[in-house]
JSON list of C-alpha atoms in Angstrom, two decimals:
[
{"chain": "A", "resi": 17, "resn": "MET", "atom": "CA", "xyz": [8.69, -49.31, 25.59]},
{"chain": "A", "resi": 18, "resn": "LYS", "atom": "CA", "xyz": [10.79, -49.70, 22.45]},
{"chain": "A", "resi": 19, "resn": "ARG", "atom": "CA", "xyz": [8.10, -48.00, 20.37]},
{"chain": "A", "resi": 20, "resn": "PHE", "atom": "CA", "xyz": [7.92, -45.10, 22.81]},
{"chain": "A", "resi": 21, "resn": "SER", "atom": "CA", "xyz": [11.71, -44.71, 22.76]},
{"chain": "A", "resi": 22, "resn": "PHE", "atom": "CA", "xyz": [11.69, -44.78, 18.96]},
{"chain": "A", "resi": 23, "resn": "PHE", "atom": "CA", "xyz": [8.99, -42.08, 18.90]},
{"chain": "A", "resi": 24, "resn": "ILE", "atom": "CA", "xyz": [10.99, -39.84, 21.24]},
{"chain": "A", "resi": 25, "resn": "LEU", "atom": "CA", "xyz": [14.11, -40.33, 19.10]},
{"chain": "A", "resi": 26, "resn": "LEU", "atom": "CA", "xyz": [12.21, -39.54, 15.90]},
{"chain": "A", "resi": 27, "resn": "LEU", "atom": "CA", "xyz": [10.69, -36.42, 17.46]},
{"chain": "A", "resi": 28, "resn": "GLY", "atom": "CA", "xyz": [14.12, -35.23, 18.53]},
{"chain": "A", "resi": 29, "resn": "ILE", "atom": "CA", "xyz": [15.52, -35.75, 15.03]},
{"chain": "A", "resi": 30, "resn": "LEU", "atom": "CA", "xyz": [12.66, -33.81, 13.46]},
{"chain": "A", "resi": 31, "resn": "VAL", "atom": "CA", "xyz": [13.22, -30.91, 15.84]},
{"chain": "A", "resi": 32, "resn": "PHE", "atom": "CA", "xyz": [16.89, -30.58, 14.93]},
{"chain": "A", "resi": 33, "resn": "ILE", "atom": "CA", "xyz": [16.61, -31.23, 11.20]},
{"chain": "A", "resi": 34, "resn": "PRO", "atom": "CA", "xyz": [15.69, -27.95, 9.44]},
{"chain": "A", "resi": 35, "resn": "SER", "atom": "CA", "xyz": [12.06, -28.10, 8.43]},
{"chain": "A", "resi": 36, "resn": "THR", "atom": "CA", "xyz": [12.82, -26.39, 5.13]},
{"chain": "A", "resi": 37, "resn": "SER", "atom": "CA", "xyz": [14.98, -29.34, 4.08]},
{"chain": "A", "resi": 38, "resn": "PHE", "atom": "CA", "xyz": [11.92, -31.43, 3.23]},
{"chain": "A", "resi": 39, "resn": "ALA", "atom": "CA", "xyz": [8.96, -29.02, 3.08]},
{"chain": "A", "resi": 40, "resn": "LEU", "atom": "CA", "xyz": [7.65, -27.52, -0.14]},
{"chain": "A", "resi": 41, "resn": "PHE", "atom": "CA", "xyz": [5.44, -24.72, 1.22]},
{"chain": "A", "resi": 42, "resn": "ASP", "atom": "CA", "xyz": [5.10, -22.44, 4.21]},
{"chain": "A", "resi": 43, "resn": "VAL", "atom": "CA", "xyz": [2.35, -20.13, 5.43]},
{"chain": "A", "resi": 44, "resn": "GLY", "atom": "CA", "xyz": [2.54, -17.68, 8.30]},
{"chain": "A", "resi": 45, "resn": "VAL", "atom": "CA", "xyz": [1.08, -14.71, 10.11]},
{"chain": "A", "resi": 46, "resn": "TYR", "atom": "CA", "xyz": [2.77, -11.80, 11.83]},
{"chain": "A", "resi": 47, "resn": "GLY", "atom": "CA", "xyz": [2.15, -8.61, 13.73]},
{"chain": "A", "resi": 48, "resn": "GLY", "atom": "CA", "xyz": [4.41, -5.75, 14.59]},
{"chain": "A", "resi": 49, "resn": "TYR", "atom": "CA", "xyz": [5.03, -2.05, 14.87]},
{"chain": "A", "resi": 50, "resn": "SER", "atom": "CA", "xyz": [6.05, 0.56, 12.32]},
{"chain": "A", "resi": 51, "resn": "PHE", "atom": "CA", "xyz": [8.14, 3.46, 13.64]},
{"chain": "A", "resi": 52, "resn": "LEU", "atom": "CA", "xyz": [10.23, 6.42, 12.50]},
{"chain": "A", "resi": 53, "resn": "GLY", "atom": "CA", "xyz": [8.08, 6.67, 9.41]},
{"chain": "A", "resi": 54, "resn": "LYS", "atom": "CA", "xyz": [8.56, 9.74, 7.23]},
{"chain": "A", "resi": 55, "resn": "VAL", "atom": "CA", "xyz": [6.28, 11.21, 4.60]},
{"chain": "A", "resi": 56, "resn": "LYS", "atom": "CA", "xyz": [7.94, 13.72, 2.29]},
{"chain": "A", "resi": 57, "resn": "LYS", "atom": "CA", "xyz": [5.29, 15.94, 0.77]},
{"chain": "A", "resi": 58, "resn": "ASP", "atom": "CA", "xyz": [4.73, 16.18, -2.95]},
{"chain": "A", "resi": 59, "resn": "SER", "atom": "CA", "xyz": [6.46, 19.31, -4.21]},
{"chain": "A", "resi": 60, "resn": "THR", "atom": "CA", "xyz": [3.41, 20.09, -6.33]},
{"chain": "A", "resi": 61, "resn": "LYS", "atom": "CA", "xyz": [1.18, 20.45, -3.23]},
{"chain": "A", "resi": 62, "resn": "ASP", "atom": "CA", "xyz": [1.08, 23.28, -0.71]},
{"chain": "A", "resi": 63, "resn": "ASP", "atom": "CA", "xyz": [-1.49, 22.00, 1.79]},
{"chain": "A", "resi": 64, "resn": "VAL", "atom": "CA", "xyz": [0.45, 19.13, 3.42]},
{"chain": "A", "resi": 65, "resn": "GLU", "atom": "CA", "xyz": [3.65, 19.33, 5.46]},
{"chain": "A", "resi": 66, "resn": "ASN", "atom": "CA", "xyz": [6.13, 16.54, 6.12]},
{"chain": "A", "resi": 67, "resn": "TYR", "atom": "CA", "xyz": [5.11, 14.35, 9.05]},
{"chain": "A", "resi": 68, "resn": "ASP", "atom": "CA", "xyz": [6.04, 11.24, 11.01]},
{"chain": "A", "resi": 69, "resn": "LEU", "atom": "CA", "xyz": [4.15, 7.93, 10.95]},
{"chain": "A", "resi": 70, "resn": "GLN", "atom": "CA", "xyz": [3.88, 5.12, 13.47]},
{"chain": "A", "resi": 71, "resn": "GLY", "atom": "CA", "xyz": [1.46, 2.35, 14.29]},
{"chain": "A", "resi": 72, "resn": "TRP", "atom": "CA", "xyz": [0.67, -1.36, 14.20]},
{"chain": "A", "resi": 73, "resn": "GLU", "atom": "CA", "xyz": [1.00, -3.73, 11.24]},
{"chain": "A", "resi": 74, "resn": "TYR", "atom": "CA", "xyz": [-0.55, -7.14, 10.60]},
{"chain": "A", "resi": 75, "resn": "GLY", "atom": "CA", "xyz": [0.15, -9.53, 7.78]},
{"chain": "A", "resi": 76, "resn": "PHE", "atom": "CA", "xyz": [0.08, -12.95, 6.10]},
{"chain": "A", "resi": 77, "resn": "ILE", "atom": "CA", "xyz": [2.84, -14.67, 4.10]},
{"chain": "A", "resi": 78, "resn": "ALA", "atom": "CA", "xyz": [3.01, -17.78, 1.92]},
{"chain": "A", "resi": 79, "resn": "HIS", "atom": "CA", "xyz": [5.95, -19.23, -0.02]},
{"chain": "A", "resi": 80, "resn": "TYR", "atom": "CA", "xyz": [7.06, -22.04, -2.24]},
{"chain": "A", "resi": 81, "resn": "ASN", "atom": "CA", "xyz": [10.36, -23.36, -0.83]},
{"chain": "A", "resi": 82, "resn": "GLY", "atom": "CA", "xyz": [13.45, -24.64, -2.55]},
{"chain": "A", "resi": 83, "resn": "LYS", "atom": "CA", "xyz": [17.07, -25.49, -1.72]},
{"chain": "A", "resi": 84, "resn": "ILE", "atom": "CA", "xyz": [20.32, -24.00, -2.96]},
{"chain": "A", "resi": 85, "resn": "LEU", "atom": "CA", "xyz": [22.59, -26.09, -0.73]},
{"chain": "A", "resi": 86, "resn": "PRO", "atom": "CA", "xyz": [20.93, -29.25, 0.61]},
{"chain": "A", "resi": 87, "resn": "VAL", "atom": "CA", "xyz": [19.85, -28.80, 4.24]},
{"chain": "A", "resi": 88, "resn": "PHE", "atom": "CA", "xyz": [21.90, -25.66, 4.93]},
{"chain": "A", "resi": 89, "resn": "LEU", "atom": "CA", "xyz": [20.66, -22.96, 2.52]},
{"chain": "A", "resi": 90, "resn": "SER", "atom": "CA", "xyz": [17.07, -22.55, 1.34]},
{"chain": "A", "resi": 91, "resn": "TYR", "atom": "CA", "xyz": [14.83, -19.96, -0.23]},
{"chain": "A", "resi": 92, "resn": "GLY", "atom": "CA", "xyz": [11.15, -19.09, -0.43]},
{"chain": "A", "resi": 93, "resn": "ILE", "atom": "CA", "xyz": [9.25, -17.26, -3.17]},
{"chain": "A", "resi": 94, "resn": "GLY", "atom": "CA", "xyz": [5.64, -16.24, -2.67]},
{"chain": "A", "resi": 95, "resn": "THR", "atom": "CA", "xyz": [3.32, -13.47, -1.58]},
{"chain": "A", "resi": 96, "resn": "PHE", "atom": "CA", "xyz": [2.41, -11.26, 1.34]},
{"chain": "A", "resi": 97, "resn": "VAL", "atom": "CA", "xyz": [-0.68, -9.32, 2.43]},
{"chain": "A", "resi": 98, "resn": "GLN", "atom": "CA", "xyz": [-0.39, -6.53, 4.99]},
{"chain": "A", "resi": 99, "resn": "TYR", "atom": "CA", "xyz": [-2.64, -4.02, 6.73]},
{"chain": "A", "resi": 100, "resn": "ALA", "atom": "CA", "xyz": [-1.20, -1.06, 8.64]},
{"chain": "A", "resi": 101, "resn": "PRO", "atom": "CA", "xyz": [-3.46, 1.44, 10.49]},
{"chain": "A", "resi": 102, "resn": "LEU", "atom": "CA", "xyz": [-0.77, 4.09, 11.05]},
{"chain": "A", "resi": 103, "resn": "GLN", "atom": "CA", "xyz": [-1.15, 7.35, 12.96]},
{"chain": "A", "resi": 104, "resn": "ALA", "atom": "CA", "xyz": [0.51, 10.78, 13.07]},
{"chain": "A", "resi": 105, "resn": "ASN", "atom": "CA", "xyz": [-0.33, 13.28, 15.81]},
{"chain": "A", "resi": 106, "resn": "GLY", "atom": "CA", "xyz": [-0.13, 17.06, 15.65]},
{"chain": "A", "resi": 107, "resn": "VAL", "atom": "CA", "xyz": [0.34, 17.29, 11.90]},
{"chain": "A", "resi": 108, "resn": "GLU", "atom": "CA", "xyz": [0.67, 20.86, 10.67]},
{"chain": "A", "resi": 109, "resn": "TYR", "atom": "CA", "xyz": [-1.09, 21.79, 7.45]},
{"chain": "A", "resi": 110, "resn": "TYR", "atom": "CA", "xyz": [-2.41, 24.76, 5.52]},
{"chain": "A", "resi": 111, "resn": "PRO", "atom": "CA", "xyz": [-6.24, 24.81, 5.37]},
{"chain": "A", "resi": 112, "resn": "SER", "atom": "CA", "xyz": [-7.50, 24.47, 1.82]},
{"chain": "A", "resi": 113, "resn": "HIS", "atom": "CA", "xyz": [-10.05, 27.26, 2.28]},
{"chain": "A", "resi": 114, "resn": "VAL", "atom": "CA", "xyz": [-7.35, 29.87, 2.91]},
{"chain": "A", "resi": 115, "resn": "ASN", "atom": "CA", "xyz": [-6.08, 31.69, -0.15]},
{"chain": "A", "resi": 116, "resn": "ASN", "atom": "CA", "xyz": [-2.36, 32.50, -0.20]},
{"chain": "A", "resi": 117, "resn": "PRO", "atom": "CA", "xyz": [-1.72, 30.95, 3.27]},
{"chain": "A", "resi": 118, "resn": "THR", "atom": "CA", "xyz": [1.10, 32.11, 5.51]},
{"chain": "A", "resi": 119, "resn": "GLU", "atom": "CA", "xyz": [2.81, 30.49, 8.50]},
{"chain": "A", "resi": 120, "resn": "ASP", "atom": "CA", "xyz": [0.19, 32.06, 10.78]},
{"chain": "A", "resi": 121, "resn": "ASP", "atom": "CA", "xyz": [-2.56, 30.15, 8.95]},
{"chain": "A", "resi": 122, "resn": "LYS", "atom": "CA", "xyz": [-1.16, 26.73, 9.85]},
{"chain": "A", "resi": 123, "resn": "GLU", "atom": "CA", "xyz": [-3.38, 24.35, 11.79]},
{"chain": "A", "resi": 124, "resn": "GLU", "atom": "CA", "xyz": [-2.77, 21.01, 13.50]},
{"chain": "A", "resi": 125, "resn": "THR", "atom": "CA", "xyz": [-4.71, 17.77, 13.33]},
{"chain": "A", "resi": 126, "resn": "ASP", "atom": "CA", "xyz": [-4.34, 14.07, 14.14]},
{"chain": "A", "resi": 127, "resn": "VAL", "atom": "CA", "xyz": [-4.02, 12.03, 10.97]},
{"chain": "A", "resi": 128, "resn": "SER", "atom": "CA", "xyz": [-4.71, 8.36, 10.30]},
{"chain": "A", "resi": 129, "resn": "TYR", "atom": "CA", "xyz": [-2.80, 6.85, 7.40]},
{"chain": "A", "resi": 130, "resn": "GLN", "atom": "CA", "xyz": [-4.17, 3.42, 6.52]},
{"chain": "A", "resi": 131, "resn": "LYS", "atom": "CA", "xyz": [-2.20, 1.20, 4.17]},
{"chain": "A", "resi": 132, "resn": "LYS", "atom": "CA", "xyz": [-3.28, -2.09, 2.59]},
{"chain": "A", "resi": 133, "resn": "GLN", "atom": "CA", "xyz": [-0.64, -3.94, 0.59]},
{"chain": "A", "resi": 134, "resn": "VAL", "atom": "CA", "xyz": [-0.42, -7.06, -1.56]},
{"chain": "A", "resi": 135, "resn": "GLY", "atom": "CA", "xyz": [2.86, -8.05, -3.13]},
{"chain": "A", "resi": 136, "resn": "VAL", "atom": "CA", "xyz": [5.51, -10.59, -4.04]},
{"chain": "A", "resi": 137, "resn": "ASP", "atom": "CA", "xyz": [7.86, -11.79, -1.33]},
{"chain": "A", "resi": 138, "resn": "ALA", "atom": "CA", "xyz": [11.12, -13.75, -1.16]},
{"chain": "A", "resi": 139, "resn": "TYR", "atom": "CA", "xyz": [13.65, -14.81, 1.44]},
{"chain": "A", "resi": 140, "resn": "LEU", "atom": "CA", "xyz": [17.03, -16.54, 1.57]},
{"chain": "A", "resi": 141, "resn": "GLN", "atom": "CA", "xyz": [17.57, -18.56, 4.74]},
{"chain": "A", "resi": 142, "resn": "LEU", "atom": "CA", "xyz": [20.54, -20.23, 6.41]},
{"chain": "A", "resi": 143, "resn": "ASN", "atom": "CA", "xyz": [19.56, -23.37, 8.35]},
{"chain": "A", "resi": 144, "resn": "LEU", "atom": "CA", "xyz": [21.63, -24.00, 11.48]},
{"chain": "A", "resi": 145, "resn": "LEU", "atom": "CA", "xyz": [19.88, -26.70, 13.50]},
{"chain": "A", "resi": 146, "resn": "MET", "atom": "CA", "xyz": [17.07, -24.80, 15.28]},
{"chain": "A", "resi": 147, "resn": "LEU", "atom": "CA", "xyz": [18.26, -21.31, 14.21]},
{"chain": "A", "resi": 148, "resn": "HIS", "atom": "CA", "xyz": [17.39, -19.86, 10.81]},
{"chain": "A", "resi": 149, "resn": "PRO", "atom": "CA", "xyz": [18.79, -16.38, 10.04]},
{"chain": "A", "resi": 150, "resn": "TYR", "atom": "CA", "xyz": [17.45, -14.94, 6.79]},
{"chain": "A", "resi": 151, "resn": "VAL", "atom": "CA", "xyz": [17.22, -11.92, 4.53]},
{"chain": "A", "resi": 152, "resn": "ARG", "atom": "CA", "xyz": [13.88, -10.87, 3.08]},
{"chain": "A", "resi": 153, "resn": "ILE", "atom": "CA", "xyz": [12.87, -8.68, 0.15]},
{"chain": "A", "resi": 154, "resn": "ALA", "atom": "CA", "xyz": [9.39, -7.79, -1.08]},
{"chain": "A", "resi": 155, "resn": "TRP", "atom": "CA", "xyz": [7.73, -5.60, -3.70]},
{"chain": "A", "resi": 156, "resn": "THR", "atom": "CA", "xyz": [4.16, -4.38, -3.48]},
{"chain": "A", "resi": 157, "resn": "VAL", "atom": "CA", "xyz": [2.03, -5.17, -6.52]},
{"chain": "A", "resi": 158, "resn": "TRP", "atom": "CA", "xyz": [-0.96, -3.21, -5.20]},
{"chain": "A", "resi": 159, "resn": "GLU", "atom": "CA", "xyz": [-1.24, -0.68, -2.39]},
{"chain": "A", "resi": 160, "resn": "GLY", "atom": "CA", "xyz": [-4.30, 1.18, -1.15]},
{"chain": "A", "resi": 161, "resn": "VAL", "atom": "CA", "xyz": [-3.73, 4.30, 0.93]},
{"chain": "A", "resi": 162, "resn": "GLU", "atom": "CA", "xyz": [-6.23, 6.48, 2.74]},
{"chain": "A", "resi": 163, "resn": "GLY", "atom": "CA", "xyz": [-5.48, 9.30, 5.16]},
{"chain": "A", "resi": 164, "resn": "GLN", "atom": "CA", "xyz": [-7.97, 11.26, 7.25]},
{"chain": "A", "resi": 165, "resn": "ASN", "atom": "CA", "xyz": [-7.94, 13.36, 10.37]},
{"chain": "A", "resi": 166, "resn": "VAL", "atom": "CA", "xyz": [-10.32, 12.82, 13.26]},
{"chain": "A", "resi": 167, "resn": "ASP", "atom": "CA", "xyz": [-13.14, 14.95, 11.85]},
{"chain": "A", "resi": 168, "resn": "GLY", "atom": "CA", "xyz": [-13.08, 13.18, 8.48]},
{"chain": "A", "resi": 169, "resn": "ALA", "atom": "CA", "xyz": [-11.32, 15.84, 6.44]},
{"chain": "A", "resi": 170, "resn": "GLN", "atom": "CA", "xyz": [-8.80, 14.24, 4.10]},
{"chain": "A", "resi": 171, "resn": "ILE", "atom": "CA", "xyz": [-5.20, 15.31, 4.54]},
{"chain": "A", "resi": 172, "resn": "VAL", "atom": "CA", "xyz": [-3.77, 12.53, 2.36]},
{"chain": "A", "resi": 173, "resn": "ASP", "atom": "CA", "xyz": [-5.99, 11.60, -0.54]},
{"chain": "A", "resi": 174, "resn": "LYS", "atom": "CA", "xyz": [-7.38, 8.10, -0.95]},
{"chain": "A", "resi": 175, "resn": "LYS", "atom": "CA", "xyz": [-5.39, 6.47, -3.69]},
{"chain": "A", "resi": 176, "resn": "GLN", "atom": "CA", "xyz": [-4.21, 3.18, -5.17]},
{"chain": "A", "resi": 177, "resn": "GLU", "atom": "CA", "xyz": [-0.63, 2.57, -6.23]},
{"chain": "A", "resi": 178, "resn": "TYR", "atom": "CA", "xyz": [1.03, -0.23, -8.22]},
{"chain": "A", "resi": 179, "resn": "PHE", "atom": "CA", "xyz": [4.63, -1.49, -7.99]},
{"chain": "A", "resi": 180, "resn": "LYS", "atom": "CA", "xyz": [5.88, 1.51, -6.00]},
{"chain": "A", "resi": 181, "resn": "THR", "atom": "CA", "xyz": [6.96, 0.20, -2.57]},
{"chain": "A", "resi": 182, "resn": "TYR", "atom": "CA", "xyz": [9.95, -1.97, -1.64]},
{"chain": "A", "resi": 183, "resn": "LEU", "atom": "CA", "xyz": [10.68, -3.84, 1.60]},
{"chain": "A", "resi": 184, "resn": "THR", "atom": "CA", "xyz": [14.12, -5.17, 2.61]},
{"chain": "A", "resi": 185, "resn": "GLY", "atom": "CA", "xyz": [15.26, -6.60, 5.89]},
{"chain": "A", "resi": 186, "resn": "VAL", "atom": "CA", "xyz": [16.74, -9.35, 8.04]},
{"chain": "A", "resi": 187, "resn": "GLY", "atom": "CA", "xyz": [15.25, -11.80, 10.49]},
{"chain": "A", "resi": 188, "resn": "LEU", "atom": "CA", "xyz": [15.82, -14.79, 12.72]},
{"chain": "A", "resi": 189, "resn": "ALA", "atom": "CA", "xyz": [13.50, -17.80, 12.84]},
{"chain": "A", "resi": 190, "resn": "VAL", "atom": "CA", "xyz": [13.63, -20.44, 15.56]},
{"chain": "A", "resi": 191, "resn": "GLY", "atom": "CA", "xyz": [12.24, -23.95, 15.24]},
{"chain": "A", "resi": 192, "resn": "VAL", "atom": "CA", "xyz": [9.99, -24.63, 18.22]},
{"chain": "A", "resi": 193, "resn": "LEU", "atom": "CA", "xyz": [8.24, -27.78, 16.98]},
{"chain": "A", "resi": 194, "resn": "PRO", "atom": "CA", "xyz": [8.67, -29.99, 13.92]},
{"chain": "A", "resi": 195, "resn": "LEU", "atom": "CA", "xyz": [7.62, -27.92, 10.89]},
{"chain": "A", "resi": 196, "resn": "ILE", "atom": "CA", "xyz": [6.81, -24.83, 13.01]},
{"chain": "A", "resi": 197, "resn": "GLN", "atom": "CA", "xyz": [8.95, -21.70, 13.40]},
{"chain": "A", "resi": 198, "resn": "VAL", "atom": "CA", "xyz": [8.56, -18.43, 15.25]},
{"chain": "A", "resi": 199, "resn": "TYR", "atom": "CA", "xyz": [10.49, -15.46, 13.92]},
{"chain": "A", "resi": 200, "resn": "VAL", "atom": "CA", "xyz": [11.38, -11.84, 14.51]},
{"chain": "A", "resi": 201, "resn": "GLU", "atom": "CA", "xyz": [12.41, -9.50, 11.71]},
{"chain": "A", "resi": 202, "resn": "TYR", "atom": "CA", "xyz": [13.33, -5.91, 10.89]},
{"chain": "A", "resi": 203, "resn": "LEU", "atom": "CA", "xyz": [12.23, -4.31, 7.62]},
{"chain": "A", "resi": 204, "resn": "TYR", "atom": "CA", "xyz": [13.07, -1.00, 5.97]},
{"chain": "A", "resi": 205, "resn": "VAL", "atom": "CA", "xyz": [10.32, 0.22, 3.67]},
{"chain": "A", "resi": 206, "resn": "THR", "atom": "CA", "xyz": [10.61, 2.84, 0.96]},
{"chain": "A", "resi": 207, "resn": "GLY", "atom": "CA", "xyz": [8.25, 3.86, -1.82]},
{"chain": "A", "resi": 208, "resn": "GLU", "atom": "CA", "xyz": [5.62, 6.28, -3.06]},
{"chain": "A", "resi": 209, "resn": "SER", "atom": "CA", "xyz": [2.08, 6.51, -1.71]},
{"chain": "A", "resi": 210, "resn": "ALA", "atom": "CA", "xyz": [-0.57, 9.05, -2.61]},
{"chain": "A", "resi": 211, "resn": "ASN", "atom": "CA", "xyz": [1.97, 11.28, -4.42]},
{"chain": "A", "resi": 212, "resn": "ASN", "atom": "CA", "xyz": [4.26, 11.33, -1.38]},
{"chain": "A", "resi": 213, "resn": "GLU", "atom": "CA", "xyz": [7.64, 9.72, -0.78]},
{"chain": "A", "resi": 214, "resn": "VAL", "atom": "CA", "xyz": [7.23, 7.37, 2.21]},
{"chain": "A", "resi": 215, "resn": "THR", "atom": "CA", "xyz": [9.87, 5.56, 4.29]},
{"chain": "A", "resi": 216, "resn": "ASN", "atom": "CA", "xyz": [9.45, 3.67, 7.54]},
{"chain": "A", "resi": 217, "resn": "ASN", "atom": "CA", "xyz": [10.98, 1.00, 9.77]},
{"chain": "A", "resi": 218, "resn": "SER", "atom": "CA", "xyz": [9.12, -2.06, 11.02]},
{"chain": "A", "resi": 219, "resn": "VAL", "atom": "CA", "xyz": [9.69, -4.83, 13.54]},
{"chain": "A", "resi": 220, "resn": "HIS", "atom": "CA", "xyz": [7.54, -7.98, 13.25]},
{"chain": "A", "resi": 221, "resn": "LEU", "atom": "CA", "xyz": [6.96, -11.05, 15.38]},
{"chain": "A", "resi": 222, "resn": "GLY", "atom": "CA", "xyz": [5.36, -14.01, 13.64]},
{"chain": "A", "resi": 223, "resn": "ALA", "atom": "CA", "xyz": [4.96, -17.74, 13.21]},
{"chain": "A", "resi": 224, "resn": "ARG", "atom": "CA", "xyz": [4.93, -20.00, 10.17]},
{"chain": "A", "resi": 225, "resn": "ILE", "atom": "CA", "xyz": [4.28, -23.63, 9.45]},
{"chain": "A", "resi": 226, "resn": "TYR", "atom": "CA", "xyz": [5.92, -25.77, 6.76]},
{"chain": "A", "resi": 227, "resn": "PHE", "atom": "CA", "xyz": [4.26, -28.62, 4.92]}
]
């Protein structure tokens, strides 16, 4: 009975002590939705109009953890990998086969805009018992972009970019078990993809484990 009571007490202590206070690494996965995305066309092109982006996102994160103030303030530095099969419907564009196009020559199509990203990631986290508010910043090292409409014609060229997209945001993680957190976050993304200026907003729900 004493051993069982000790185990319950130890489990309770582990739940309320911030996991980041004694863990060196964390890994996690997340999913979410990107919305209110904007693509500003390249001024050197005449065949693509501005359009909105939205769609699902999926990703993986991993960090090395350290402490600034023991127990209460911690940080993580690491990497992230993300895939986002975005979509824009009813995109207006000028067909490439039309010479000297006018407004009457515009056509519409549904466009997929697939993004694959790998980058560096960091967060600063305040540890308040089971609650862990944090700020997050990230910078893509590599980004692959490919856009096509439903019949396979490319509206946004397939292209690779390097060091051109930035992510900033805030989140809240909640300790649900010793060394395990679930979190929700908001990110604002800005950068350049396939010769276009791209911005979007994202909300993610994820989980991570510390060890």
